[in-house]
XYZ file of C-alpha atoms in Angstrom:
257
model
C 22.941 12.813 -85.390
C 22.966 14.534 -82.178
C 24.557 18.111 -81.476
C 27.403 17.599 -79.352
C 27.022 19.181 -75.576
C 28.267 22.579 -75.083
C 31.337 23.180 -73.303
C 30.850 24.639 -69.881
C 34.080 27.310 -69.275
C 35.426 26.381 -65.675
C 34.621 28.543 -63.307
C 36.869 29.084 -60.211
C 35.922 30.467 -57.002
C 37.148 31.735 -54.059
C 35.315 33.168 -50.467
C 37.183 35.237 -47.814
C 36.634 35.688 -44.269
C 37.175 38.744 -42.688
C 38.417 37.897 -39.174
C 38.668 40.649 -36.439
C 36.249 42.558 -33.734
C 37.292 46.015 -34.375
C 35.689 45.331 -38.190
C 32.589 44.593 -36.505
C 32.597 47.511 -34.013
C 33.121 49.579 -36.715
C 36.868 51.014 -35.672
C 38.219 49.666 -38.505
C 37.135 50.196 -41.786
C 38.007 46.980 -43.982
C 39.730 47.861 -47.231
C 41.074 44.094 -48.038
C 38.098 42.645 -49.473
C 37.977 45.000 -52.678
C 41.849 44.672 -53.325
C 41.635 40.987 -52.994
C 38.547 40.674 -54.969
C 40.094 42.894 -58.008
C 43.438 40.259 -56.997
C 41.305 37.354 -57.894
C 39.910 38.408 -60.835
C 43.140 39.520 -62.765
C 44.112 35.564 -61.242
C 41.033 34.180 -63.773
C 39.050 33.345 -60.228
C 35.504 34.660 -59.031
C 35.170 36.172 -55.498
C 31.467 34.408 -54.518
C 31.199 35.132 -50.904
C 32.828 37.134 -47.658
C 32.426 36.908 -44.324
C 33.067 39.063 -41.348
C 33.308 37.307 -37.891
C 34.615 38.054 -34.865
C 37.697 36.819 -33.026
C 36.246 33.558 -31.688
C 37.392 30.053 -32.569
C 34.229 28.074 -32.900
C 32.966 30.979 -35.348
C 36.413 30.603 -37.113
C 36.565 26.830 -37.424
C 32.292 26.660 -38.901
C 33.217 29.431 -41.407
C 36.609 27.882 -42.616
C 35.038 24.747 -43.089
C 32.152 25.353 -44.510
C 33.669 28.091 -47.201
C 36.571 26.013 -47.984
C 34.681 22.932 -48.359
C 32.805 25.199 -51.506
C 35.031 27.100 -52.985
C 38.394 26.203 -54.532
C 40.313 28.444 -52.573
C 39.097 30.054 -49.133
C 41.131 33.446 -47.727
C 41.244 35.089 -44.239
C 42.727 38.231 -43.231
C 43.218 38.974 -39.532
C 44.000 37.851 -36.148
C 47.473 36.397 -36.929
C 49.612 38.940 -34.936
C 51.918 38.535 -31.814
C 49.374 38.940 -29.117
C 47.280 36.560 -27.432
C 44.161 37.517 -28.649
C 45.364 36.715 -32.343
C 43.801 32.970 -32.541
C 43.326 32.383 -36.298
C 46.336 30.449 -36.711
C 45.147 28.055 -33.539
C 41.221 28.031 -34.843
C 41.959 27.306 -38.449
C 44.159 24.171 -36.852
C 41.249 22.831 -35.064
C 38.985 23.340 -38.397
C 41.380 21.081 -40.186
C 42.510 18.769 -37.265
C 46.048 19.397 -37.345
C 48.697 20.506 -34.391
C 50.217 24.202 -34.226
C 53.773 24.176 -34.832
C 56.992 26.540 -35.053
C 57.711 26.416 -39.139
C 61.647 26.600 -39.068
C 61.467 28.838 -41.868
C 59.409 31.765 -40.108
C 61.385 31.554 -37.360
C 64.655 31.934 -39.232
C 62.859 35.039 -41.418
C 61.989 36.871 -37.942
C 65.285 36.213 -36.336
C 66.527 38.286 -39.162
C 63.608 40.412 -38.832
C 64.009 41.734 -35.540
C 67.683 41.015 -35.453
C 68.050 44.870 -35.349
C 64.353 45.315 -33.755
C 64.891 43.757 -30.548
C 65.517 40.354 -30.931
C 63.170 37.738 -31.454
C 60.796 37.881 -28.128
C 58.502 35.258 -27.617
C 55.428 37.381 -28.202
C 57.554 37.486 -31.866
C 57.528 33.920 -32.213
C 54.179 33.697 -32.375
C 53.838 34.865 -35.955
C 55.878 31.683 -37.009
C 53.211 29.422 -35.464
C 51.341 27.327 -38.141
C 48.942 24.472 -38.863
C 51.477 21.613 -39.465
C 51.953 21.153 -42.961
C 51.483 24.446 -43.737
C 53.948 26.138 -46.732
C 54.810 29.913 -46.175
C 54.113 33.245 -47.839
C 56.682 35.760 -48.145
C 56.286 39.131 -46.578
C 59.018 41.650 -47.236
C 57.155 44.514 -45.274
C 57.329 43.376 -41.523
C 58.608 39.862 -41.793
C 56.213 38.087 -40.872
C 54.876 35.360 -43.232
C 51.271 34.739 -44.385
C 50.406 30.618 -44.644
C 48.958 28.852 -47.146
C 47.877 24.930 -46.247
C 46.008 23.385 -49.401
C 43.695 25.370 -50.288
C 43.232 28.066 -47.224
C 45.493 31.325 -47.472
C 46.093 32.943 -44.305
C 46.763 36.906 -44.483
C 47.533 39.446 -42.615
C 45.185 42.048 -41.794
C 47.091 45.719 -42.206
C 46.141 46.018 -46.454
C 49.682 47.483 -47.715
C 50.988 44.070 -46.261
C 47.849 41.753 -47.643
C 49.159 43.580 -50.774
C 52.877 42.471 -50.646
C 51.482 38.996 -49.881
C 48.842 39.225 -52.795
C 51.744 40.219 -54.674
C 53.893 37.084 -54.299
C 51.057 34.675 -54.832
C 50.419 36.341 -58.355
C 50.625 33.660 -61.206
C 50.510 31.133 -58.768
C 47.050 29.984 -58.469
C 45.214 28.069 -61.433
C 42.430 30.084 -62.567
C 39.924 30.598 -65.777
C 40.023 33.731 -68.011
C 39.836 37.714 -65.932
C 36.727 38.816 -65.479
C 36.872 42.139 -67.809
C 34.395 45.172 -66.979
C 33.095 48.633 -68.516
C 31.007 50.920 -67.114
C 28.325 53.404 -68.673
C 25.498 55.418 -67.004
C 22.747 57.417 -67.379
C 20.360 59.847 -65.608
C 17.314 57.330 -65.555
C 15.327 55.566 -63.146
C 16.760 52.031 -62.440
C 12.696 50.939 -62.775
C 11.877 52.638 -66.103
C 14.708 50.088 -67.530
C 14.767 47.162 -66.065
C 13.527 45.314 -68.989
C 15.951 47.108 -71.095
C 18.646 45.324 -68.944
C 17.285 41.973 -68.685
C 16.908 41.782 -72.544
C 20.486 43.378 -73.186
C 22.134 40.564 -70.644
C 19.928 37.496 -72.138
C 21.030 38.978 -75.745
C 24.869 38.336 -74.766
C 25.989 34.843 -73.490
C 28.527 35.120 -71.263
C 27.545 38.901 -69.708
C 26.488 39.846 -66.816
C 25.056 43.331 -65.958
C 24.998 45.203 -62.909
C 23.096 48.231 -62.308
C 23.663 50.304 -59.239
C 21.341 53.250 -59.262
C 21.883 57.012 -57.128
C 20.005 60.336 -56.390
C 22.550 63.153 -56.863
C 21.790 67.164 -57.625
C 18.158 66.053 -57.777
C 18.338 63.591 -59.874
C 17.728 59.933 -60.147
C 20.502 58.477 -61.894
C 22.313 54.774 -62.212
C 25.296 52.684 -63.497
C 25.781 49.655 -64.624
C 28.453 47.654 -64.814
C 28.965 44.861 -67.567
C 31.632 41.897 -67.106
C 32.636 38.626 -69.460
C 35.682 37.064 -69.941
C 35.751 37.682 -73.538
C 37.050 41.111 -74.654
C 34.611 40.905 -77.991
C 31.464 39.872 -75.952
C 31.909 43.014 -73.097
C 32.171 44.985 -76.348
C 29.458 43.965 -78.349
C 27.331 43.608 -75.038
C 28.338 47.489 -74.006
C 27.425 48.648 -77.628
C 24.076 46.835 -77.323
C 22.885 48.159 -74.055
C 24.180 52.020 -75.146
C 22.072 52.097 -78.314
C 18.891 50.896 -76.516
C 19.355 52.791 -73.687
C 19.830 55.786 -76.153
C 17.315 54.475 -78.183
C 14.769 55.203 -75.607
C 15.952 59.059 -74.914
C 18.514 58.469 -72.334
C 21.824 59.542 -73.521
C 24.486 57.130 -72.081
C 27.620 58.869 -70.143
C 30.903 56.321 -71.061
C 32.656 55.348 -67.811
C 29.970 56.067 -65.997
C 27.984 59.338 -64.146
């Protein structure tokens, strides 16, 4: 009688595109790509790819099609303001062939917004344009909503208020098991074990090892990173590569050098 199959663990994925010129130009330093990715993986889904692009449509409307059409969930950051070079809203409603409207909802959150700010200016209004049929994410730091529409999230691109969004989508996106991680290092050349790694990671389904090697106070050094979704396997697997690695003379630092 045959063996039955294996069972292949679902995998979800996500990509994220990273909309804005001053990211390119280098005036902004982008800090929303490591809190989302640490986001997804506590949410039981894999970061695979991100892309930066500038503020133009036609980029905006290839990379939102192409990432959404691979992933199971696709999220942008950026370019969803009150001025008029903020097109991501209009650009991800040409990618999915859908008209821009004024979600009653955002405009009744702004008008108590800016109630006390100013009033609601038309510049102001802009931030409750969406794709139509676009639902709404909360954001209780400048009132502005994010926008979710299937499976594209649309985020804001100051990080304390991707956060608060990040925040209110928590629990609400199916997922697989969190990606767990350790760290260890030593002061080795990443070359002198790189067999060492390969048998460690082939040794332990479901782990993967990364090793990110450094020169610091003379000295060649690296880290390496193991991840699974299974507590017992990142043990075992973490255990395994320390007593080879110490095996062969090089005394492993826990958390890493």
């Amino acid at each position: 009688m045959a063996s039955p199959m294996p069972v292949t663990e679902r995998i979800w994925t996500a990509a994220l595109i990273v909309i804005g010129d001053e990211i390119l130009s280098g005036r902004t330093q982008d800090k929303n790509i490591a809190q989302i990715a640490s986001w997804l993986n506590v949410q039981g889904i894999r970061l695979r790819e991100v892309r930066v692009i500038a503020d133009d449509s036609d980029s905006i409307v290839e990379a939102v099609n192409t990432l959404r059409a691979r992933n199971d969930y696709l999220f942008t950051t950026g370019g969803i303001g009150p001025t008029h070079d903020d097109i991501t809203v209009d650009a991800i409603a040409r990618a999915l062939e859908v008209n821009v409207e004024i979600h009653p909802e955002a405009r009744a959150m702004l008008q108590g917004y800016y109630e006390t700010r100013g009033g609601l200016t038309d510049a102001r209004l802009r931030m409750a344009r969406v794709p139509a049929g676009s639902d709404l994410i909360e954001n209780r730091m400048s009132g502005a909503p994010g926008i979710r529409h299937g499976n594209i999230f649309i985020m804001a691109g100051v990080p304390h208020i991707t956060a608060g969004m990040l925040d209110m989508l928590t629990g609400t996106l199916e997922g697989g098991r969190p990606l767990m991680s350790a760290q260890i290092g030593c002061w080795v050349a990443e070359s002198e074990i790189a067999d060492i790694l390969a048998k460690t990671e082939r040794s332990h389904e479901g782990c993967q090892i990364g090793s990110y090697p450094f020169f610091r106070e003379g000295r060649t050094g690296a880290n390496f990173v193991i991840r699974s979704t299974d507590a017992a396997t990142l043990e075992q697997c973490v255990a395994d590569l320390t007593n080879r690695l110490e095996s062969g003379g090089w005394p492993v630092v826990t958390g890493g050098i």
